């Protein structure tokens, strides 16, 4: 018997497990390790704080997401021994592998910032990147009666890099509906040099912040949350006061990658950008949020990677060279509030461009532009997630980016690419 | 290559990574009022190495850990926005998000 071991059964791990199980012969065991008994649809966490999403709709029993013939070890991974090709689990159990896929994602680490877990935590300091955080924030928002609401990205990289901006737009919408928008100062504090950092996006989308009256505090790297004074303080001693703080804490890779040969300083796995093989070791691949790649940490990316990685692993089993097929393709709907959303489609080389995005059977969707149809498509994504993404069934979007419908001239005019 | 002949993007970041040299870094830094010492070099070279490895300009925490320079000290070495200054002087793109 030969074995492929997959570490982590989130979006990426589940998709690649289901795909490989269907494609591999019976003498291959597909084993997956994940201690948690439920699968969380994380994009739903964006809507839950506003009361527009329910826990039941975004949680499933993990067993129901893993296809027949996949062996699930409900345990925590402790370490990897690449010399002996062994994975060490809690309680001293071991799994040996012929190929290993690291799919352990990333998690938020609020304890890394002084004072973040202090007095105010989950009273007027919240995160929405975890289920508990999003639920607490739902209460926090319901009790909010106006004041300064600050949304703060502590540092990059984070998963779903547009989610904090979407959160700001949805907050504007929510407060307007509650009739307290004019009693609220909405502030977006980012370590980057703008809410939009690419030339085309800042030019075409800057109006969103202006129209919605969102103040932007740039190049703000939070060193401390001061719960006594209710301010966040940056390393260069600037202070941003808040009545309600929505923080996106620092992200790190899984615990077993920290201080290991496989993880970098933030416990992300140095990975070949095109073949997705882990660097400097044999027979190990990395997929999804766990990589150190500049592609977005997003579910769509995990899906595209799973498609291409499955082919590469099947090839490797037959002794073939790995294909450098992954191009950094990402495809994301960006909520802009008031029932609208944008669609962005890009890769390592090409920034999000305007134009039309053709989807067979659904029709073209406008790119880099707000519209109602994109909002409906974003809501439909939950259905696509459970029924196509996780079971790794085909979706009508190519795993590599296509230029069809995109206005290349838009970037050229700005002198960018 | 002289400063005038350099190709930069609209925001003044070096367009071609390979145009970079230590002399150029010295010149860029002194334009920004920074006199480069050993501590600066450690940070700059680390940022450049990480960008070469991973294809994206690193955040300050990663630079800090790899170069064993506390974030506070990086702010002293490169006052007025270390993330941008480091990228400019080290000849790598500015730290970006996907939009
Ligand atoms: C608020 C929010 C909104 C988002 N919106 C979108 C969106 O609109 N579109 C989009 O495409 N993406 C979105 N995303 C991002 C998307 O959810 C992630 O990119 C995606 O889930 C990544 O998949 P992954 O498998 O790499 O990681 P995950 O799905 O996070 O899975 C990692 C798994 O590894 C397991 N694990 C961790 N440590 C260990 C260990 N030691 N041993 C064993 N198992 C371990 C965990 O239990 C987990 O199940 C959003 C994310 C958030 C937080």
Coordinates of C-alpha atoms and ligand atoms in Angstrom, one line a residue:
Chain A
X1 CA 0.0 0.0 0.0
X2 CA 1.2 3.5 -0.8
X3 CA 0.1 6.6 1.0
X4 CA -0.6 10.3 0.3
X5 CA -0.9 12.1 3.6
X6 CA -2.6 15.5 3.6
X7 CA -2.2 17.8 6.7
X8 CA -5.3 19.9 7.3
X9 CA -8.9 19.3 5.9
X10 CA -9.9 22.9 5.2
X11 CA -10.7 24.2 1.8
X12 CA -7.5 23.1 0.1
X13 CA -6.9 19.8 1.9
X14 CA -10.5 18.6 1.4
X15 CA -10.6 19.6 -2.3
X16 CA -7.2 17.9 -3.1
X17 CA -8.2 14.8 -1.0
X18 CA -11.5 14.3 -2.9
X19 CA -9.8 14.9 -6.2
X20 CA -6.9 12.5 -5.6
X21 CA -9.2 9.8 -4.1
X22 CA -11.2 9.7 -7.3
X23 CA -8.2 9.6 -9.6
X24 CA -5.8 7.3 -7.7
X25 CA -6.0 3.5 -7.9
X26 CA -7.1 1.3 -4.9
X27 CA -3.5 0.5 -3.8
X28 CA -3.1 4.2 -2.8
X29 CA -4.3 5.3 0.6
X30 CA -5.4 8.9 0.8
X31 CA -5.1 10.0 4.5
X32 CA -6.0 13.4 5.9
X33 CA -5.3 14.8 9.3
X34 CA -7.4 17.4 11.1
X35 CA -8.4 17.6 14.7
X36 CA -11.5 19.7 14.3
X37 CA -14.9 17.9 13.8
X38 CA -16.5 20.6 11.7
X39 CA -15.7 22.4 8.5
X40 CA -16.3 26.2 8.5
X41 CA -17.2 28.1 5.4
X42 CA -15.0 31.1 6.2
X43 CA -16.3 33.6 3.7
X44 CA -19.6 33.5 5.7
X45 CA -17.7 35.1 8.6
X46 CA -17.9 38.4 6.7
X47 CA -21.7 38.5 6.8
X48 CA -22.4 36.9 10.2
X49 CA -21.6 40.0 12.3
X50 CA -24.3 41.9 10.5
X51 CA -26.9 39.2 11.1
X52 CA -26.9 38.3 7.4
X53 CA -25.5 34.8 7.8
X54 CA -26.3 32.0 10.3
X55 CA -24.0 29.5 12.0
X56 CA -26.0 26.5 10.6
X57 CA -25.4 27.6 7.0
X58 CA -21.6 27.9 7.3
X59 CA -20.8 24.8 9.4
X60 CA -20.8 21.2 8.3
X61 CA -19.7 17.9 9.9
X62 CA -16.2 17.4 8.6
X63 CA -17.0 13.7 7.8
X64 CA -19.7 14.7 5.3
X65 CA -17.2 16.8 3.3
X66 CA -14.7 13.9 2.8
X67 CA -15.5 11.4 0.1
X68 CA -15.7 7.7 0.5
X69 CA -12.4 5.9 0.8
X70 CA -10.5 8.8 2.4
X71 CA -9.0 8.0 5.8
X72 CA -9.5 10.8 8.3
X73 CA -7.3 11.0 11.4
X74 CA -9.0 13.4 13.8
X75 CA -5.7 14.4 15.4
X76 CA -3.3 17.4 15.6
X77 CA -0.1 17.2 13.6
X78 CA 2.9 17.8 15.9
X79 CA 5.9 17.5 13.6
X80 CA 7.2 16.3 10.2
X81 CA 10.3 14.2 9.8
X82 CA 11.2 14.5 6.1
X83 CA 14.2 12.2 6.4
X84 CA 12.2 9.3 7.6
X85 CA 9.1 10.4 5.7
X86 CA 7.0 10.4 8.8
X87 CA 4.3 12.7 10.3
X88 CA 4.1 12.8 14.1
X89 CA 0.6 13.2 15.5
X90 CA -0.5 13.9 19.1
X91 CA -0.2 11.0 21.6
X92 CA 2.9 9.7 19.7
X93 CA 1.0 8.3 16.7
X94 CA 2.9 8.3 13.4
X95 CA 1.9 8.2 9.7
X96 CA 4.4 7.4 7.0
X97 CA 4.0 8.9 3.5
X98 CA 5.0 8.5 -0.1
X99 CA 3.8 12.0 -0.8
X100 CA 2.9 14.7 1.7
X101 CA 0.7 17.7 1.1
X102 CA 0.8 20.5 3.7
X103 CA -2.7 22.2 3.7
X104 CA -2.8 23.5 7.3
X105 CA -3.8 27.1 6.4
X106 CA -3.1 30.1 8.6
X107 CA -4.6 31.3 11.8
X108 CA -4.9 34.7 13.6
X109 CA -2.6 35.3 16.5
X110 CA -4.0 38.2 18.6
X111 CA -1.6 37.4 21.5
X112 CA 1.3 38.6 19.3
X113 CA 0.2 42.2 19.8
X114 CA 0.7 43.9 23.3
X115 CA -2.6 44.5 25.0
X116 CA -4.8 43.0 22.2
X117 CA -6.1 40.3 24.5
X118 CA -6.5 42.8 27.4
X119 CA -9.6 44.2 29.1
X120 CA -11.4 45.1 25.9
X121 CA -11.1 41.8 24.1
X122 CA -14.5 40.8 22.8
X123 CA -16.0 43.7 24.8
X124 CA -15.1 46.5 22.4
X125 CA -12.1 44.8 20.6
X126 CA -13.2 42.1 18.2
X127 CA -11.9 40.0 15.3
X128 CA -14.2 38.5 12.6
X129 CA -11.7 35.9 11.2
X130 CA -12.8 33.3 13.7
X131 CA -16.3 31.9 14.4
X132 CA -16.2 33.0 18.0
X133 CA -14.9 36.4 17.1
X134 CA -17.6 37.0 14.4
X135 CA -20.3 35.9 16.8
X136 CA -19.1 38.2 19.6
X137 CA -18.8 41.0 17.1
X138 CA -22.5 40.5 16.1
X139 CA -23.4 41.3 19.7
X140 CA -20.9 44.2 19.7
X141 CA -22.3 45.8 16.6
X142 CA -25.9 45.3 17.8
X143 CA -25.1 47.2 21.0
X144 CA -23.1 49.9 19.1
X145 CA -24.9 53.3 19.2
X146 CA -22.3 55.4 17.4
X147 CA -18.8 56.8 18.0
X148 CA -15.5 55.8 16.4
X149 CA -15.5 52.4 14.7
X150 CA -12.0 51.5 13.6
X151 CA -11.1 48.6 11.3
X152 CA -7.4 47.7 11.6
X153 CA -5.2 45.4 9.6
X154 CA -2.2 44.8 11.9
X155 CA 0.1 43.5 9.2
X156 CA 0.3 41.5 6.0
X157 CA 0.0 38.8 4.9
X158 CA -3.6 38.0 5.8
X159 CA -6.1 35.7 4.3
X160 CA -8.7 37.1 2.0
X161 CA -6.9 40.5 1.8
X162 CA -10.0 42.3 0.6
X163 CA -12.2 41.1 3.5
X164 CA -11.4 44.0 5.8
X165 CA -12.3 46.5 3.1
X166 CA -15.5 44.6 2.4
X167 CA -16.2 44.7 6.1
X168 CA -15.8 48.5 6.1
X169 CA -18.3 48.9 3.2
X170 CA -20.8 46.5 4.8
X171 CA -20.5 48.4 8.1
X172 CA -21.3 51.7 6.3
X173 CA -24.4 49.9 4.9
X174 CA -25.4 48.4 8.2
X175 CA -25.0 51.6 10.2
X176 CA -27.0 53.5 7.5
X177 CA -29.9 51.0 7.8
X178 CA -29.8 51.4 11.6
X179 CA -29.9 55.2 11.2
X180 CA -26.6 55.8 13.1
X181 CA -24.2 56.3 10.2
X182 CA -24.1 60.0 10.8
X183 CA -23.2 59.4 14.5
X184 CA -20.3 57.2 13.5
X185 CA -16.8 58.0 12.3
X186 CA -15.6 55.0 10.3
X187 CA -11.9 54.6 10.1
X188 CA -9.8 52.1 8.1
X189 CA -6.2 51.8 9.5
X190 CA -3.7 49.8 7.3
X191 CA 0.0 49.1 7.4
X192 CA 0.1 49.7 3.6
X193 CA 0.2 53.0 1.9
X194 CA -3.5 53.0 1.0
X195 CA -6.7 51.0 1.2
X196 CA -6.0 50.3 -2.5
X197 CA -2.4 49.7 -3.3
X198 CA -2.4 49.0 -7.0
X199 CA -2.4 52.0 -9.4
X200 CA -5.5 51.0 -11.4
X201 CA -7.5 50.1 -8.3
X202 CA -6.7 53.3 -6.5
X203 CA -7.6 55.3 -9.5
X204 CA -10.9 53.5 -10.3
X205 CA -12.0 52.6 -6.8
X206 CA -10.9 55.5 -4.6
X207 CA -14.4 57.0 -5.0
X208 CA -15.8 54.2 -2.8
X209 CA -14.0 55.4 0.3
X210 CA -14.9 59.0 -0.4
X211 CA -18.6 58.4 -1.2
X212 CA -19.0 56.3 1.9
X213 CA -17.0 58.8 4.1
X214 CA -14.5 56.2 5.3
X215 CA -11.3 57.8 6.7
X216 CA -8.1 56.0 5.9
X217 CA -5.1 55.9 8.2
X218 CA -2.1 54.7 6.2
X219 CA 1.3 53.1 7.0
X220 CA 0.0 52.4 10.5
X221 CA 1.7 49.4 12.0
X222 CA 0.0 48.6 15.3
X223 CA 2.4 47.8 18.2
X224 CA -0.1 48.0 21.0
X225 CA -3.8 48.0 21.8
X226 CA -4.4 50.2 24.9
X227 CA -7.7 49.1 26.4
X228 CA -7.5 51.7 29.1
X229 CA -7.4 54.6 26.8
X230 CA -9.2 52.8 24.0
X231 CA -6.5 53.6 21.4
X232 CA -4.3 51.6 19.1
X233 CA -0.8 52.8 19.1
X234 CA 1.7 52.4 16.2
X235 CA 5.4 51.8 16.4
X236 CA 5.9 55.4 15.4
X237 CA 3.8 56.5 18.4
X238 CA 0.7 57.6 16.5
X239 CA -2.6 56.9 18.2
X240 CA -5.9 56.1 16.7
X241 CA -8.8 56.2 19.2
X242 CA -11.8 53.8 19.0
X243 CA -15.0 53.1 20.7
X244 CA -15.3 49.8 18.8
X245 CA -12.2 48.2 17.3
X246 CA -12.4 45.5 14.6
X247 CA -8.9 44.1 14.3
X248 CA -7.4 41.7 11.8
X249 CA -4.6 40.2 14.0
X250 CA -1.3 39.0 12.7
X251 CA -1.5 35.7 10.8
X252 CA 0.9 32.7 11.1
X253 CA 1.1 29.2 9.7
X254 CA 0.3 26.2 11.8
X255 CA 2.1 25.5 15.0
X256 CA 4.0 22.5 13.8
X257 CA 5.7 24.6 11.1
X258 CA 7.0 27.2 13.6
X259 CA 10.7 26.7 14.3
X260 CA 10.8 23.8 11.9
X261 CA 12.9 23.4 8.8
X262 CA 9.8 23.6 6.6
X263 CA 8.4 26.9 7.8
X264 CA 9.7 30.4 7.4
X265 CA 9.7 33.2 10.1
X266 CA 5.9 33.3 10.0
X267 CA 5.6 29.5 9.8
X268 CA 4.6 29.7 6.1
X269 CA 6.1 27.1 3.8
X270 CA 8.6 28.3 1.2
X271 CA 7.0 26.9 -2.0
X272 CA 7.8 26.8 -5.7
X273 CA 5.4 29.4 -7.2
X274 CA 4.5 27.4 -10.2
X275 CA 4.8 23.7 -9.3
X276 CA 3.7 24.1 -5.6
X277 CA 6.4 21.7 -4.5
X278 CA 7.9 22.6 -1.0
X279 CA 11.4 24.0 -1.6
X280 CA 14.5 22.0 -0.6
X281 CA 12.7 18.8 0.3
X282 CA 11.5 15.8 -1.7
X283 CA 8.0 14.5 -2.1
X284 CA 6.4 17.4 -0.2
X285 CA 3.9 19.8 -1.6
X286 CA 2.1 22.8 -0.1
X287 CA -1.3 24.2 -1.0
X288 CA -3.7 27.0 0.0
X289 CA -3.0 29.5 2.8
X290 CA -0.1 27.6 4.2
X291 CA 2.3 28.7 1.4
X292 CA 4.6 31.7 1.4
X293 CA 3.5 32.6 -2.1
X294 CA 2.4 36.1 -3.2
X295 CA -0.9 34.7 -4.6
X296 CA -3.9 35.7 -2.5
X297 CA -4.8 33.5 0.5
X298 CA -8.2 32.7 -0.8
X299 CA -10.5 29.8 -1.4
X300 CA -10.6 30.3 -5.1
X301 CA -6.8 30.1 -5.2
X302 CA -6.9 26.8 -3.2
X303 CA -9.4 25.4 -5.7
X304 CA -7.2 26.3 -8.8
X305 CA -4.1 25.0 -7.0
X306 CA -5.9 21.7 -6.2
X307 CA -6.8 21.2 -9.9
X308 CA -3.2 21.7 -11.0
X309 CA -1.5 19.9 -8.1
X310 CA -3.6 16.8 -8.6
X311 CA -2.3 16.5 -12.2
X312 CA 1.3 17.1 -11.0
X313 CA 1.1 14.5 -8.3
X314 CA -0.4 11.9 -10.6
X315 CA 2.4 12.7 -13.0
X316 CA 5.1 12.4 -10.3
X317 CA 3.8 9.0 -9.4
X318 CA 4.4 8.0 -13.0
X319 CA 7.9 9.4 -12.7
X320 CA 7.2 12.6 -14.8
X321 CA 8.7 16.0 -14.2
X322 CA 6.5 18.6 -12.4
X323 CA 4.8 21.1 -14.7
X324 CA 5.2 24.7 -13.7
X325 CA 1.5 25.2 -14.3
X326 CA 0.2 27.5 -11.5
X327 CA 0.2 31.2 -12.4
X328 CA -1.1 32.7 -9.2
X329 CA -4.7 32.9 -10.5
X330 CA -7.2 34.4 -8.1
X331 CA -10.8 35.2 -8.6
X332 CA -12.7 37.1 -5.9
X333 CA -16.0 38.9 -5.4
X334 CA -15.7 42.0 -3.3
X335 CA -18.7 43.3 -1.5
X336 CA -19.2 47.0 -1.7
X337 CA -22.4 47.3 0.3
X338 CA -26.0 48.3 -0.5
X339 CA -26.5 45.1 -2.5
X340 CA -23.6 45.4 -4.8
X341 CA -20.2 43.7 -5.4
X342 CA -17.2 43.8 -7.7
X343 CA -15.4 40.9 -9.3
X344 CA -11.6 40.8 -9.6
X345 CA -9.6 38.3 -11.5
X346 CA -5.8 38.4 -11.6
X347 CA -2.6 36.4 -11.3
X348 CA 1.1 36.9 -10.4
X349 CA 1.7 39.1 -13.5
X350 CA -1.6 40.8 -14.2
X351 CA -3.2 43.2 -11.7
X352 CA -7.0 43.3 -11.5
X353 CA -8.2 44.8 -14.8
X354 CA -11.6 46.2 -15.9
X355 CA -13.6 44.5 -18.6
X356 CA -16.0 41.6 -18.6
X357 CA -15.4 38.1 -17.2
X358 CA -17.0 35.4 -19.3
X359 CA -18.5 32.5 -17.3
X360 CA -20.1 29.8 -19.5
X361 CA -23.7 29.2 -18.6
X362 CA -23.9 32.3 -16.4
X363 CA -22.8 35.0 -18.8
X364 CA -20.3 37.8 -18.6
X365 CA -19.8 39.6 -15.2
X366 CA -18.3 43.1 -15.1
X367 CA -14.8 43.3 -13.7
X368 CA -13.5 45.9 -11.3
X369 CA -16.9 47.5 -11.2
X370 CA -19.8 47.4 -8.8
X371 CA -23.1 45.8 -9.8
X372 CA -25.9 43.8 -8.3
X373 CA -25.3 40.7 -10.3
X374 CA -21.8 40.3 -8.7
X375 CA -23.4 40.5 -5.3
X376 CA -25.8 37.7 -6.1
X377 CA -22.9 35.7 -7.5
X378 CA -21.0 36.2 -4.2
X379 CA -23.9 34.9 -2.2
X380 CA -24.2 31.9 -4.6
X381 CA -20.5 31.1 -3.9
X382 CA -21.5 29.3 -0.6
X383 CA -23.5 26.8 -2.6
X384 CA -20.7 26.4 -5.1
X385 CA -18.3 25.9 -2.2
X386 CA -20.1 23.0 -0.6
X387 CA -21.2 21.4 -3.8
X388 CA -18.3 22.0 -6.2
X389 CA -15.2 23.4 -4.5
X390 CA -14.9 20.9 -1.7
X391 CA -15.9 17.8 -3.6
X392 CA -13.5 19.1 -6.3
X393 CA -16.1 18.9 -9.1
X394 CA -15.4 21.1 -12.2
X395 CA -16.5 24.7 -12.1
X396 CA -16.7 26.8 -15.3
X397 CA -13.6 28.9 -14.5
X398 CA -10.1 27.9 -15.7
X399 CA -7.5 27.2 -13.1
X400 CA -5.1 29.5 -15.0
X401 CA -6.0 33.1 -15.7
X402 CA -7.4 34.0 -19.1
X403 CA -7.2 37.5 -20.7
X404 CA -10.5 37.1 -22.5
X405 CA -12.7 40.1 -21.8
X406 CA -10.0 42.1 -20.0
X407 CA -9.1 45.6 -21.0
X408 CA -5.3 45.4 -21.1
X409 CA -5.2 49.0 -22.3
X410 CA -6.4 50.3 -18.9
X411 CA -3.2 49.2 -17.2
X412 CA -1.0 50.4 -20.1
X413 CA -2.5 53.9 -19.8
X414 CA -1.2 54.1 -16.3
X415 CA 2.2 52.7 -17.2
X416 CA 1.6 49.6 -15.0
X417 CA 1.0 45.9 -15.8
Chain B
X1 CA 24.0 53.2 -13.5
X2 CA 23.4 56.9 -12.7
X3 CA 20.3 58.0 -10.7
X4 CA 19.0 60.0 -13.6
X5 CA 19.1 57.0 -16.1
X6 CA 17.2 54.7 -13.7
X7 CA 13.8 53.4 -14.6
X8 CA 11.3 53.6 -11.8
X9 CA 7.6 53.1 -11.6
X10 CA 5.1 56.0 -11.1
X11 CA 5.8 56.0 -7.3
X12 CA 9.6 55.9 -7.6
X13 CA 10.3 52.2 -6.9
X14 CA 13.0 50.6 -9.0
X15 CA 11.4 49.1 -12.2
X16 CA 14.2 46.4 -12.7
X17 CA 15.5 44.6 -9.7
X18 CA 18.8 44.0 -11.4
X19 CA 19.5 47.7 -11.8
X20 CA 20.2 47.7 -8.1
X21 CA 23.7 48.0 -6.6
X22 CA 25.1 48.9 -3.2
X23 CA 26.3 52.2 -4.5
X24 CA 22.9 53.0 -5.8
X25 CA 21.4 52.2 -2.4
X26 CA 23.9 54.5 -0.8
X27 CA 22.8 57.3 -3.1
X28 CA 19.1 56.7 -2.7
X29 CA 19.4 56.6 1.0
X30 CA 21.4 59.8 1.3
X31 CA 18.7 61.5 -0.9
X32 CA 16.3 60.5 1.8
X33 CA 18.6 61.8 4.5
X34 CA 19.7 58.4 5.7
X35 CA 23.4 57.5 6.2
X36 CA 23.6 53.7 5.8
X37 CA 25.4 51.8 8.6
X38 CA 25.8 48.1 9.3
X39 CA 22.4 47.9 10.9
X40 CA 20.7 49.4 7.9
X41 CA 22.5 47.1 5.6
X42 CA 21.4 44.0 7.6
X43 CA 17.8 45.1 7.2
X44 CA 18.1 46.0 3.5
X45 CA 19.8 42.9 2.5
X46 CA 17.3 40.7 4.4
X47 CA 14.4 42.5 2.7
X48 CA 16.0 41.9 -0.7
X49 CA 16.8 38.3 0.0
X50 CA 13.2 37.5 1.1
X51 CA 11.8 39.3 -1.9
X52 CA 14.0 37.2 -4.1
X53 CA 12.9 34.0 -2.4
X54 CA 9.2 34.6 -2.2
X55 CA 8.4 37.0 -5.0
X56 CA 6.8 39.6 -2.8
X57 CA 8.1 42.4 -0.6
X58 CA 8.1 41.3 3.0
X59 CA 6.3 42.9 5.9
X60 CA 8.3 44.4 8.7
X61 CA 7.7 41.4 11.1
X62 CA 9.4 39.0 8.8
X63 CA 12.3 41.3 8.1
X64 CA 12.6 41.9 11.8
X65 CA 12.7 38.2 12.7
X66 CA 15.1 37.2 9.9
X67 CA 17.5 40.1 10.5
X68 CA 17.2 39.9 14.3
X69 CA 16.4 43.6 14.4
X70 CA 13.5 44.6 16.7
X71 CA 10.7 46.4 14.8
X72 CA 11.2 49.4 17.1
X73 CA 14.8 49.6 16.0
X74 CA 13.8 49.4 12.3
X75 CA 11.6 52.4 12.9
X76 CA 14.7 54.3 14.3
X77 CA 16.8 53.2 11.3
X78 CA 14.3 54.2 8.7
X79 CA 12.1 56.9 10.2
X80 CA 9.1 58.1 8.2
X81 CA 7.6 54.9 7.0
X82 CA 10.2 52.0 7.1
X83 CA 8.2 49.6 4.9
X84 CA 8.3 52.0 1.9
X85 CA 11.8 53.4 2.5
X86 CA 13.3 49.9 2.8
X87 CA 11.6 48.8 -0.4
X88 CA 12.8 51.9 -2.2
X89 CA 16.4 51.7 -1.1
X90 CA 16.6 47.9 -1.4
X91 CA 15.3 48.1 -5.0
X92 CA 12.3 45.9 -4.5
X93 CA 8.6 46.7 -5.2
X94 CA 6.5 48.4 -2.6
X95 CA 4.5 46.1 -0.2
X96 CA 1.1 45.7 -1.8
X97 CA -2.2 43.9 -1.4
X98 CA -4.2 42.3 -4.2
X99 CA -6.2 45.5 -5.0
Ligands
LIG1 C1 -13.6 36.5 6.9 C2 -13.1 35.7 5.7 C3 -13.7 35.9 4.5 C4 -13.2 35.2 3.4 N1 -13.8 35.4 2.2 C5 -13.3 34.7 1.1 C6 -14.0 34.8 -0.2 O1 -15.0 35.6 -0.3 N2 -13.5 34.1 -1.2 C7 -12.4 33.3 -1.1 O2 -12.0 32.7 -2.1 N3 -11.8 33.1 0.1 C8 -12.2 33.8 1.2 N4 -11.6 33.6 2.4 C9 -10.4 32.8 2.5 C10 -10.6 31.3 2.5 O3 -11.5 30.9 3.5 C11 -9.3 30.6 2.8 O4 -8.3 31.1 1.9 C12 -9.3 29.1 2.6 O5 -10.2 28.6 3.5 C13 -7.9 28.5 2.6 O6 -8.0 27.1 2.6 P1 -6.9 26.3 3.4 O7 -7.3 24.9 3.2 O8 -5.5 26.7 2.9 O9 -7.0 26.7 4.9 P2 -8.2 26.4 5.9 O10 -9.5 26.3 5.1 O11 -8.1 27.5 6.9 O12 -7.9 25.0 6.5 C14 -6.8 24.7 7.3 C15 -7.1 23.4 8.1 O13 -5.9 23.0 8.7 C16 -6.2 22.4 10.0 N5 -5.0 22.5 10.8 C17 -4.3 23.5 11.3 N6 -3.3 23.1 12.1 C18 -3.3 21.8 12.1 C19 -2.5 20.8 12.8 N7 -1.5 21.1 13.6 N8 -2.8 19.5 12.6 C20 -3.9 19.2 11.7 N9 -4.7 20.0 11.1 C21 -4.4 21.3 11.3 C22 -7.3 23.4 10.5 O14 -8.1 22.7 11.5 C23 -8.1 23.7 9.2 O15 -9.2 22.8 9.1 C24 -12.1 34.2 3.5 C25 -11.6 34.1 4.8 C26 -12.0 34.7 5.9 C27 -11.4 34.5 7.3

